[in-house]
Structures are given as C-alpha cells and as structure tokens.
Amino acid sequence: VSLGGCGLALFDQLTVDLGADGENPTQKRAGGGRRDVRRVELERDAPREVRLPVFRERGWRISDTAVPGVTEERCVALTAISTPTVDTTVRSPQRQFLGTFRHPTPEDLEARAEAVADADAKGLVGLWEWCQVAESADPGSLPPEMWPGYSQEHDFAIETAYRAGEVKVEIAVGIRSYDILFEGDLPAGRQVDSKAKKRRFVRRRLVTPAEREAQLSAAESAAAAAFAQ
C-alpha cells in the first residue's frame, strides 16, 4: 500500500507491506529503512490508547509478546480517533505548511543512520534537490524537472549535516540565508527563509556517484550561465 498522494509530504516516500505467510507488516521508505507495523483491535468503549511491548535491536522493534528483562511497554494515546469536532479556524498557508512538520526524535536519527549505512553499502550517495513550487500542496506529484539540485557547496553542507545527525543546517545563497530542516527519519525536509517568509520542500534522492557528479556539474554550469547573463 503506497501512502503517497495524500497531500502530506512525509508520507510520499512510504509504503506499507502487509506481509504474507505469517510475516508481520512493515512500513518501508524509498531508499531504505523500515519500521514495524501492527493492526490493533480495540473495543468501542475501550480507553483511547494502545500499549505494545517493544525491544531494541539496532532500532526499536515491536514484540508479539512481553518478555521480562527484554521488552519495554510503550503507550500511545489515540487522539486521532477521539470524538470528531468541526474546526472552523482559518489558518494561513504558511502556518499549515509547517503545521505538519515532524521534528526528528532520537529514534528517527537512529533510523536515518541505518538508512545512510544501507545506501553506502549499496554504493549509492545522496543528492539534495529543492521544489520549485513554493509551499506545494502535493510535492510528490510534481515531475522531476520541478526538482533542481543545489550547488556542489550547498549539497555538500546539507549532506554532511544530514549524515552527522543534525536536525537542521543553515546555508547562504548570495545575501539570503536559509534553514534546511530535516523531517523525522525521512530523506526530506523544508527549506525556510524566515525573513522573506518563504518555505519549500527539499528531498534527498539516492543516486550513483557518477550521476551525482553529473547533476552537480550541470547545476554549476547553469548557475554560471545565469550569473553571466
């Protein structure tokens, strides 16, 4: 099941494999990385929470049974299924754009490190691209030409911060400064210009080293041509 196309950028690169032959379902991310998924049945009048045993194996995993000394119990409040209400608040597009942003947790950073190591083992490298449509409602539906790359200097700065487990990095383009905010454990985030109040999506695409070099060279040539013009 693909979770893309629902208007939320953090789901665009996620799919859920429902499993087969006794396998448990898992959530998979394009480019590597996975999380456990469970379907839990609750009585209609049961408390609005779910309790699950988890254990640590590289990252956190869900256990089918509680094992003393091995698993820990986690409680998740199900606020999303509380009594429905109608929200008539008028919000600006700027607030909505960052309203769904999920800051990285320690678990997210562990999952990010695992995904980076997995890509490295496959001989793939990260290439950062920014969305030409500012504050797009559905960036996953945009064609590849709407995702230009950064310069080699900026790409290196963003990738270095991402690999180091940072939650954001600042880059300067001319007289403007931008914050690149990394979202959750996703190979994506937001580029924010606080002064101009502009925001746009960014993404990390896995490519071969040769493709990355070609893309960065093309970006440098285009920037030089634009500057000369």
PDB file of C-alpha atoms in Angstrom:
ATOM      1  CA  VAL A   1       0.000   0.000   0.000  1.00  0.00           C
ATOM      2  CA  SER A   2       1.511   3.326  -1.070  1.00  0.00           C
ATOM      3  CA  LEU A   3       0.957   6.202   1.360  1.00  0.00           C
ATOM      4  CA  GLY A   4       1.882   8.868  -1.196  1.00  0.00           C
ATOM      5  CA  GLY A   5      -0.561  11.214  -2.848  1.00  0.00           C
ATOM      6  CA  CYS A   6      -2.464  12.067   0.330  1.00  0.00           C
ATOM      7  CA  GLY A   7      -1.148  15.636   0.439  1.00  0.00           C
ATOM      8  CA  LEU A   8       1.326  15.075   3.289  1.00  0.00           C
ATOM      9  CA  ALA A   9       4.952  15.214   2.213  1.00  0.00           C
ATOM     10  CA  LEU A  10       6.237  12.961   4.989  1.00  0.00           C
ATOM     11  CA  PHE A  11       4.213  10.034   3.519  1.00  0.00           C
ATOM     12  CA  ASP A  12       5.212  10.463  -0.128  1.00  0.00           C
ATOM     13  CA  GLN A  13       8.118   8.012   0.068  1.00  0.00           C
ATOM     14  CA  LEU A  14       6.440   5.456   2.332  1.00  0.00           C
ATOM     15  CA  THR A  15       4.710   2.159   1.598  1.00  0.00           C
ATOM     16  CA  VAL A  16       3.262  -0.480   3.898  1.00  0.00           C
ATOM     17  CA  ASP A  17       3.975  -4.122   3.081  1.00  0.00           C
ATOM     18  CA  LEU A  18       1.115  -6.106   4.619  1.00  0.00           C
ATOM     19  CA  GLY A  19       3.237  -9.271   4.777  1.00  0.00           C
ATOM     20  CA  ALA A  20       2.444 -12.837   3.768  1.00  0.00           C
ATOM     21  CA  ASP A  21       2.830 -16.393   5.107  1.00  0.00           C
ATOM     22  CA  GLY A  22       2.860 -15.319   8.738  1.00  0.00           C
ATOM     23  CA  GLU A  23       5.116 -12.283   8.219  1.00  0.00           C
ATOM     24  CA  ASN A  24       4.278  -9.108  10.110  1.00  0.00           C
ATOM     25  CA  PRO A  25       3.531  -5.938   8.127  1.00  0.00           C
ATOM     26  CA  THR A  26       6.272  -3.327   7.787  1.00  0.00           C
ATOM     27  CA  GLN A  27       6.498   0.283   6.690  1.00  0.00           C
ATOM     28  CA  LYS A  28       9.213   0.824   4.075  1.00  0.00           C
ATOM     29  CA  ARG A  29      10.822   4.052   2.898  1.00  0.00           C
ATOM     30  CA  ALA A  30      12.119   4.679  -0.602  1.00  0.00           C
ATOM     31  CA  GLY A  31      15.904   4.477  -0.466  1.00  0.00           C
ATOM     32  CA  GLY A  32      15.979   2.162   2.548  1.00  0.00           C
ATOM     33  CA  GLY A  33      14.762   1.935   6.112  1.00  0.00           C
ATOM     34  CA  ARG A  34      11.741   0.211   7.628  1.00  0.00           C
ATOM     35  CA  ARG A  35       9.522   0.225  10.711  1.00  0.00           C
ATOM     36  CA  ASP A  36       7.266  -2.371  12.278  1.00  0.00           C
ATOM     37  CA  VAL A  37       3.508  -2.023  11.736  1.00  0.00           C
ATOM     38  CA  ARG A  38       0.722  -3.660  13.742  1.00  0.00           C
ATOM     39  CA  ARG A  39      -3.062  -3.678  13.418  1.00  0.00           C
ATOM     40  CA  VAL A  40      -4.627  -3.499  16.877  1.00  0.00           C
ATOM     41  CA  GLU A  41      -8.312  -4.163  17.527  1.00  0.00           C
ATOM     42  CA  LEU A  42      -9.985  -2.223  20.342  1.00  0.00           C
ATOM     43  CA  GLU A  43     -13.413  -2.390  21.882  1.00  0.00           C
ATOM     44  CA  ARG A  44     -15.563   0.586  21.040  1.00  0.00           C
ATOM     45  CA  ASP A  45     -15.675   1.835  24.623  1.00  0.00           C
ATOM     46  CA  ALA A  46     -12.063   0.911  25.444  1.00  0.00           C
ATOM     47  CA  PRO A  47      -9.569   3.573  26.621  1.00  0.00           C
ATOM     48  CA  ARG A  48      -8.211   5.617  23.740  1.00  0.00           C
ATOM     49  CA  GLU A  49      -4.712   4.224  23.931  1.00  0.00           C
ATOM     50  CA  VAL A  50      -2.642   1.287  22.737  1.00  0.00           C
ATOM     51  CA  ARG A  51       0.023  -0.499  24.788  1.00  0.00           C
ATOM     52  CA  LEU A  52       2.638  -2.575  22.991  1.00  0.00           C
ATOM     53  CA  PRO A  53       5.816  -4.391  24.107  1.00  0.00           C
ATOM     54  CA  VAL A  54       8.924  -3.211  22.261  1.00  0.00           C
ATOM     55  CA  PHE A  55      12.581  -4.200  22.281  1.00  0.00           C
ATOM     56  CA  ARG A  56      15.784  -2.701  20.941  1.00  0.00           C
ATOM     57  CA  GLU A  57      17.546  -4.402  18.015  1.00  0.00           C
ATOM     58  CA  ARG A  58      19.591  -1.745  16.202  1.00  0.00           C
ATOM     59  CA  GLY A  59      16.401   0.303  16.276  1.00  0.00           C
ATOM     60  CA  TRP A  60      13.167  -0.188  18.234  1.00  0.00           C
ATOM     61  CA  ARG A  61      11.030  -3.187  17.218  1.00  0.00           C
ATOM     62  CA  ILE A  62       7.545  -4.345  18.225  1.00  0.00           C
ATOM     63  CA  SER A  63       7.399  -7.655  20.095  1.00  0.00           C
ATOM     64  CA  ASP A  64       4.458 -10.038  19.776  1.00  0.00           C
ATOM     65  CA  THR A  65       4.790 -10.959  23.447  1.00  0.00           C
ATOM     66  CA  ALA A  66       6.128  -9.283  26.572  1.00  0.00           C
ATOM     67  CA  VAL A  67       9.417 -10.787  27.780  1.00  0.00           C
ATOM     68  CA  PRO A  68      10.620  -9.746  31.277  1.00  0.00           C
ATOM     69  CA  GLY A  69      14.015  -8.099  31.145  1.00  0.00           C
ATOM     70  CA  VAL A  70      13.924  -7.849  27.359  1.00  0.00           C
ATOM     71  CA  THR A  71      10.890  -5.832  26.301  1.00  0.00           C
ATOM     72  CA  GLU A  72       9.553  -2.496  27.478  1.00  0.00           C
ATOM     73  CA  GLU A  73       5.952  -1.304  27.314  1.00  0.00           C
ATOM     74  CA  ARG A  74       5.066   1.741  25.238  1.00  0.00           C
ATOM     75  CA  CYS A  75       1.739   3.544  25.479  1.00  0.00           C
ATOM     76  CA  VAL A  76       0.372   5.536  22.548  1.00  0.00           C
ATOM     77  CA  ALA A  77      -2.611   7.850  23.050  1.00  0.00           C
ATOM     78  CA  LEU A  78      -5.006   7.657  20.114  1.00  0.00           C
ATOM     79  CA  THR A  79      -6.010  11.291  19.959  1.00  0.00           C
ATOM     80  CA  ALA A  80      -6.803  10.983  16.249  1.00  0.00           C
ATOM     81  CA  ILE A  81      -9.916   8.864  16.926  1.00  0.00           C
ATOM     82  CA  SER A  82     -11.415  10.984  19.671  1.00  0.00           C
ATOM     83  CA  THR A  83     -14.894  12.465  19.270  1.00  0.00           C
ATOM     84  CA  PRO A  84     -14.944  14.296  15.906  1.00  0.00           C
ATOM     85  CA  THR A  85     -15.208  18.073  16.013  1.00  0.00           C
ATOM     86  CA  VAL A  86     -15.506  20.699  13.342  1.00  0.00           C
ATOM     87  CA  ASP A  87     -12.539  23.068  13.193  1.00  0.00           C
ATOM     88  CA  THR A  88     -13.621  26.409  11.726  1.00  0.00           C
ATOM     89  CA  THR A  89     -10.312  28.142  12.394  1.00  0.00           C
ATOM     90  CA  VAL A  90      -8.934  29.957   9.342  1.00  0.00           C
ATOM     91  CA  ARG A  91      -5.236  29.278   9.007  1.00  0.00           C
ATOM     92  CA  SER A  92      -2.773  30.842   6.635  1.00  0.00           C
ATOM     93  CA  PRO A  93      -0.888  28.639   4.116  1.00  0.00           C
ATOM     94  CA  GLN A  94       2.381  29.475   5.907  1.00  0.00           C
ATOM     95  CA  ARG A  95       1.146  28.032   9.208  1.00  0.00           C
ATOM     96  CA  GLN A  96      -0.273  24.965   7.517  1.00  0.00           C
ATOM     97  CA  PHE A  97       2.967  24.333   5.662  1.00  0.00           C
ATOM     98  CA  LEU A  98       4.966  23.839   8.846  1.00  0.00           C
ATOM     99  CA  GLY A  99       1.997  22.691  10.913  1.00  0.00           C
ATOM    100  CA  THR A 100       2.531  19.074   9.843  1.00  0.00           C
ATOM    101  CA  PHE A 101       6.313  19.205  10.206  1.00  0.00           C
ATOM    102  CA  ARG A 102       7.736  16.465  12.447  1.00  0.00           C
ATOM    103  CA  HIS A 103      10.990  17.240  14.198  1.00  0.00           C
ATOM    104  CA  PRO A 104      13.436  14.306  14.410  1.00  0.00           C
ATOM    105  CA  THR A 105      13.397  12.178  17.547  1.00  0.00           C
ATOM    106  CA  PRO A 106      16.341  10.079  18.791  1.00  0.00           C
ATOM    107  CA  GLU A 107      14.665   7.046  17.193  1.00  0.00           C
ATOM    108  CA  ASP A 108      14.351   8.956  13.908  1.00  0.00           C
ATOM    109  CA  LEU A 109      18.063   9.763  13.971  1.00  0.00           C
ATOM    110  CA  GLU A 110      18.883   6.084  14.532  1.00  0.00           C
ATOM    111  CA  ALA A 111      16.686   5.111  11.578  1.00  0.00           C
ATOM    112  CA  ARG A 112      18.350   7.819   9.479  1.00  0.00           C
ATOM    113  CA  ALA A 113      21.813   6.477  10.321  1.00  0.00           C
ATOM    114  CA  GLU A 114      20.716   2.943   9.379  1.00  0.00           C
ATOM    115  CA  ALA A 115      19.324   4.160   6.034  1.00  0.00           C
ATOM    116  CA  VAL A 116      22.548   6.049   5.280  1.00  0.00           C
ATOM    117  CA  ALA A 117      24.662   2.988   6.106  1.00  0.00           C
ATOM    118  CA  ASP A 118      22.431   0.792   3.939  1.00  0.00           C
ATOM    119  CA  ALA A 119      22.750   3.178   0.970  1.00  0.00           C
ATOM    120  CA  ASP A 120      26.517   3.365   1.436  1.00  0.00           C
ATOM    121  CA  ALA A 121      26.707  -0.423   1.344  1.00  0.00           C
ATOM    122  CA  LYS A 122      24.856  -0.354  -1.984  1.00  0.00           C
ATOM    123  CA  GLY A 123      27.248   2.231  -3.411  1.00  0.00           C
ATOM    124  CA  LEU A 124      24.633   4.988  -3.536  1.00  0.00           C
ATOM    125  CA  VAL A 125      25.012   8.608  -2.442  1.00  0.00           C
ATOM    126  CA  GLY A 126      22.571  11.351  -1.538  1.00  0.00           C
ATOM    127  CA  LEU A 127      21.696  14.229  -3.874  1.00  0.00           C
ATOM    128  CA  TRP A 128      19.670  17.117  -2.423  1.00  0.00           C
ATOM    129  CA  GLU A 129      17.016  18.846  -4.521  1.00  0.00           C
ATOM    130  CA  TRP A 130      14.580  21.681  -3.830  1.00  0.00           C
ATOM    131  CA  CYS A 131      10.993  22.092  -5.014  1.00  0.00           C
ATOM    132  CA  GLN A 132      10.425  24.945  -7.452  1.00  0.00           C
ATOM    133  CA  VAL A 133       6.780  25.232  -6.372  1.00  0.00           C
ATOM    134  CA  ALA A 134       6.881  27.062  -3.049  1.00  0.00           C
ATOM    135  CA  GLU A 135       4.631  25.513  -0.390  1.00  0.00           C
ATOM    136  CA  SER A 136       3.276  22.910  -2.810  1.00  0.00           C
ATOM    137  CA  ALA A 137       0.237  21.028  -1.513  1.00  0.00           C
ATOM    138  CA  ASP A 138       1.330  17.807  -3.242  1.00  0.00           C
ATOM    139  CA  PRO A 139       5.089  17.818  -3.995  1.00  0.00           C
ATOM    140  CA  GLY A 140       5.093  14.084  -4.671  1.00  0.00           C
ATOM    141  CA  SER A 141       3.064  14.629  -7.842  1.00  0.00           C
ATOM    142  CA  LEU A 142       5.491  17.126  -9.371  1.00  0.00           C
ATOM    143  CA  PRO A 143       7.646  15.991 -12.336  1.00  0.00           C
ATOM    144  CA  PRO A 144      11.443  15.613 -11.977  1.00  0.00           C
ATOM    145  CA  GLU A 145      12.137  18.904 -13.771  1.00  0.00           C
ATOM    146  CA  MET A 146      10.474  20.740 -10.886  1.00  0.00           C
ATOM    147  CA  TRP A 147      13.203  19.461  -8.535  1.00  0.00           C
ATOM    148  CA  PRO A 148      16.506  21.210  -9.388  1.00  0.00           C
ATOM    149  CA  GLY A 149      19.629  20.457  -7.410  1.00  0.00           C
ATOM    150  CA  TYR A 150      21.772  22.629  -5.184  1.00  0.00           C
ATOM    151  CA  SER A 151      25.270  23.792  -5.944  1.00  0.00           C
ATOM    152  CA  GLN A 152      28.104  21.460  -5.024  1.00  0.00           C
ATOM    153  CA  GLU A 153      28.984  23.600  -1.992  1.00  0.00           C
ATOM    154  CA  HIS A 154      25.434  23.652  -0.643  1.00  0.00           C
ATOM    155  CA  ASP A 155      24.800  19.998  -1.430  1.00  0.00           C
ATOM    156  CA  PHE A 156      27.935  19.044   0.495  1.00  0.00           C
ATOM    157  CA  ALA A 157      26.899  21.180   3.501  1.00  0.00           C
ATOM    158  CA  ILE A 158      23.394  19.707   3.619  1.00  0.00           C
ATOM    159  CA  GLU A 159      24.551  16.119   3.151  1.00  0.00           C
ATOM    160  CA  THR A 160      27.271  16.491   5.806  1.00  0.00           C
ATOM    161  CA  ALA A 161      24.740  17.771   8.344  1.00  0.00           C
ATOM    162  CA  TYR A 162      22.250  15.045   7.450  1.00  0.00           C
ATOM    163  CA  ARG A 163      24.851  12.304   7.915  1.00  0.00           C
ATOM    164  CA  ALA A 164      26.025  13.849  11.193  1.00  0.00           C
ATOM    165  CA  GLY A 165      22.543  13.521  12.682  1.00  0.00           C
ATOM    166  CA  GLU A 166      21.804  17.235  12.738  1.00  0.00           C
ATOM    167  CA  VAL A 167      18.205  18.443  12.830  1.00  0.00           C
ATOM    168  CA  LYS A 168      18.902  21.448  10.589  1.00  0.00           C
ATOM    169  CA  VAL A 169      21.641  23.299   8.734  1.00  0.00           C
ATOM    170  CA  GLU A 170      21.948  26.909   7.547  1.00  0.00           C
ATOM    171  CA  ILE A 171      23.117  27.735   4.035  1.00  0.00           C
ATOM    172  CA  ALA A 172      23.729  31.120   2.432  1.00  0.00           C
ATOM    173  CA  VAL A 173      22.836  31.902  -1.177  1.00  0.00           C
ATOM    174  CA  GLY A 174      24.067  35.390  -2.024  1.00  0.00           C
ATOM    175  CA  ILE A 175      22.690  37.762   0.604  1.00  0.00           C
ATOM    176  CA  ARG A 176      19.975  35.356   1.747  1.00  0.00           C
ATOM    177  CA  SER A 177      20.187  32.688   4.414  1.00  0.00           C
ATOM    178  CA  TYR A 178      18.063  29.557   4.505  1.00  0.00           C
ATOM    179  CA  ASP A 179      17.466  26.934   7.175  1.00  0.00           C
ATOM    180  CA  ILE A 180      17.215  23.369   5.895  1.00  0.00           C
ATOM    181  CA  LEU A 181      15.050  21.486   8.411  1.00  0.00           C
ATOM    182  CA  PHE A 182      15.299  17.695   8.294  1.00  0.00           C
ATOM    183  CA  GLU A 183      11.953  15.984   8.909  1.00  0.00           C
ATOM    184  CA  GLY A 184      11.626  12.919  11.130  1.00  0.00           C
ATOM    185  CA  ASP A 185      13.586   9.978   9.728  1.00  0.00           C
ATOM    186  CA  LEU A 186      12.710  10.916   6.139  1.00  0.00           C
ATOM    187  CA  PRO A 187      15.226  11.758   3.401  1.00  0.00           C
ATOM    188  CA  ALA A 188      13.428  15.078   3.050  1.00  0.00           C
ATOM    189  CA  GLY A 189      12.690  18.335   4.810  1.00  0.00           C
ATOM    190  CA  ARG A 190      11.839  22.006   4.397  1.00  0.00           C
ATOM    191  CA  GLN A 191      13.844  24.991   3.215  1.00  0.00           C
ATOM    192  CA  VAL A 192      12.794  28.040   5.216  1.00  0.00           C
ATOM    193  CA  ASP A 193      13.575  31.706   4.562  1.00  0.00           C
ATOM    194  CA  SER A 194      12.451  33.330   7.808  1.00  0.00           C
ATOM    195  CA  LYS A 195      12.998  36.917   6.652  1.00  0.00           C
ATOM    196  CA  ALA A 196      11.131  36.607   3.357  1.00  0.00           C
ATOM    197  CA  LYS A 197       8.644  34.178   4.957  1.00  0.00           C
ATOM    198  CA  LYS A 198       9.078  31.659   2.143  1.00  0.00           C
ATOM    199  CA  ARG A 199       9.123  27.907   2.521  1.00  0.00           C
ATOM    200  CA  ARG A 200       9.534  24.997   0.158  1.00  0.00           C
ATOM    201  CA  PHE A 201      10.110  21.249   0.279  1.00  0.00           C
ATOM    202  CA  VAL A 202      13.517  19.622  -0.189  1.00  0.00           C
ATOM    203  CA  ARG A 203      14.346  15.973  -0.738  1.00  0.00           C
ATOM    204  CA  ARG A 204      17.341  13.637  -0.724  1.00  0.00           C
ATOM    205  CA  ARG A 205      17.464  11.348  -3.734  1.00  0.00           C
ATOM    206  CA  LEU A 206      19.738   8.296  -3.864  1.00  0.00           C
ATOM    207  CA  VAL A 207      21.881   8.153  -6.995  1.00  0.00           C
ATOM    208  CA  THR A 208      25.171   6.668  -8.130  1.00  0.00           C
ATOM    209  CA  PRO A 209      28.336   8.741  -7.556  1.00  0.00           C
ATOM    210  CA  ALA A 210      28.634   9.305 -11.330  1.00  0.00           C
ATOM    211  CA  GLU A 211      25.052  10.584 -11.560  1.00  0.00           C
ATOM    212  CA  ARG A 212      25.577  12.861  -8.586  1.00  0.00           C
ATOM    213  CA  GLU A 213      28.724  14.335 -10.139  1.00  0.00           C
ATOM    214  CA  ALA A 214      26.899  14.918 -13.436  1.00  0.00           C
ATOM    215  CA  GLN A 215      23.954  16.598 -11.703  1.00  0.00           C
ATOM    216  CA  LEU A 216      26.175  18.883  -9.641  1.00  0.00           C
ATOM    217  CA  SER A 217      28.256  19.828 -12.682  1.00  0.00           C
ATOM    218  CA  ALA A 218      25.091  20.674 -14.614  1.00  0.00           C
ATOM    219  CA  ALA A 219      23.841  22.802 -11.712  1.00  0.00           C
ATOM    220  CA  GLU A 220      27.152  24.679 -11.527  1.00  0.00           C
ATOM    221  CA  SER A 221      27.089  25.333 -15.287  1.00  0.00           C
ATOM    222  CA  ALA A 222      23.507  26.597 -15.159  1.00  0.00           C
ATOM    223  CA  ALA A 223      24.307  28.891 -12.246  1.00  0.00           C
ATOM    224  CA  ALA A 224      27.374  30.292 -14.017  1.00  0.00           C
ATOM    225  CA  ALA A 225      25.366  30.920 -17.195  1.00  0.00           C
ATOM    226  CA  ALA A 226      22.616  32.671 -15.249  1.00  0.00           C
ATOM    227  CA  PHE A 227      25.143  34.838 -13.408  1.00  0.00           C
ATOM    228  CA  ALA A 228      26.862  35.810 -16.671  1.00  0.00           C
ATOM    229  CA  GLN A 229      23.540  36.709 -18.261  1.00  0.00           C
TER     230      GLN A 229
END
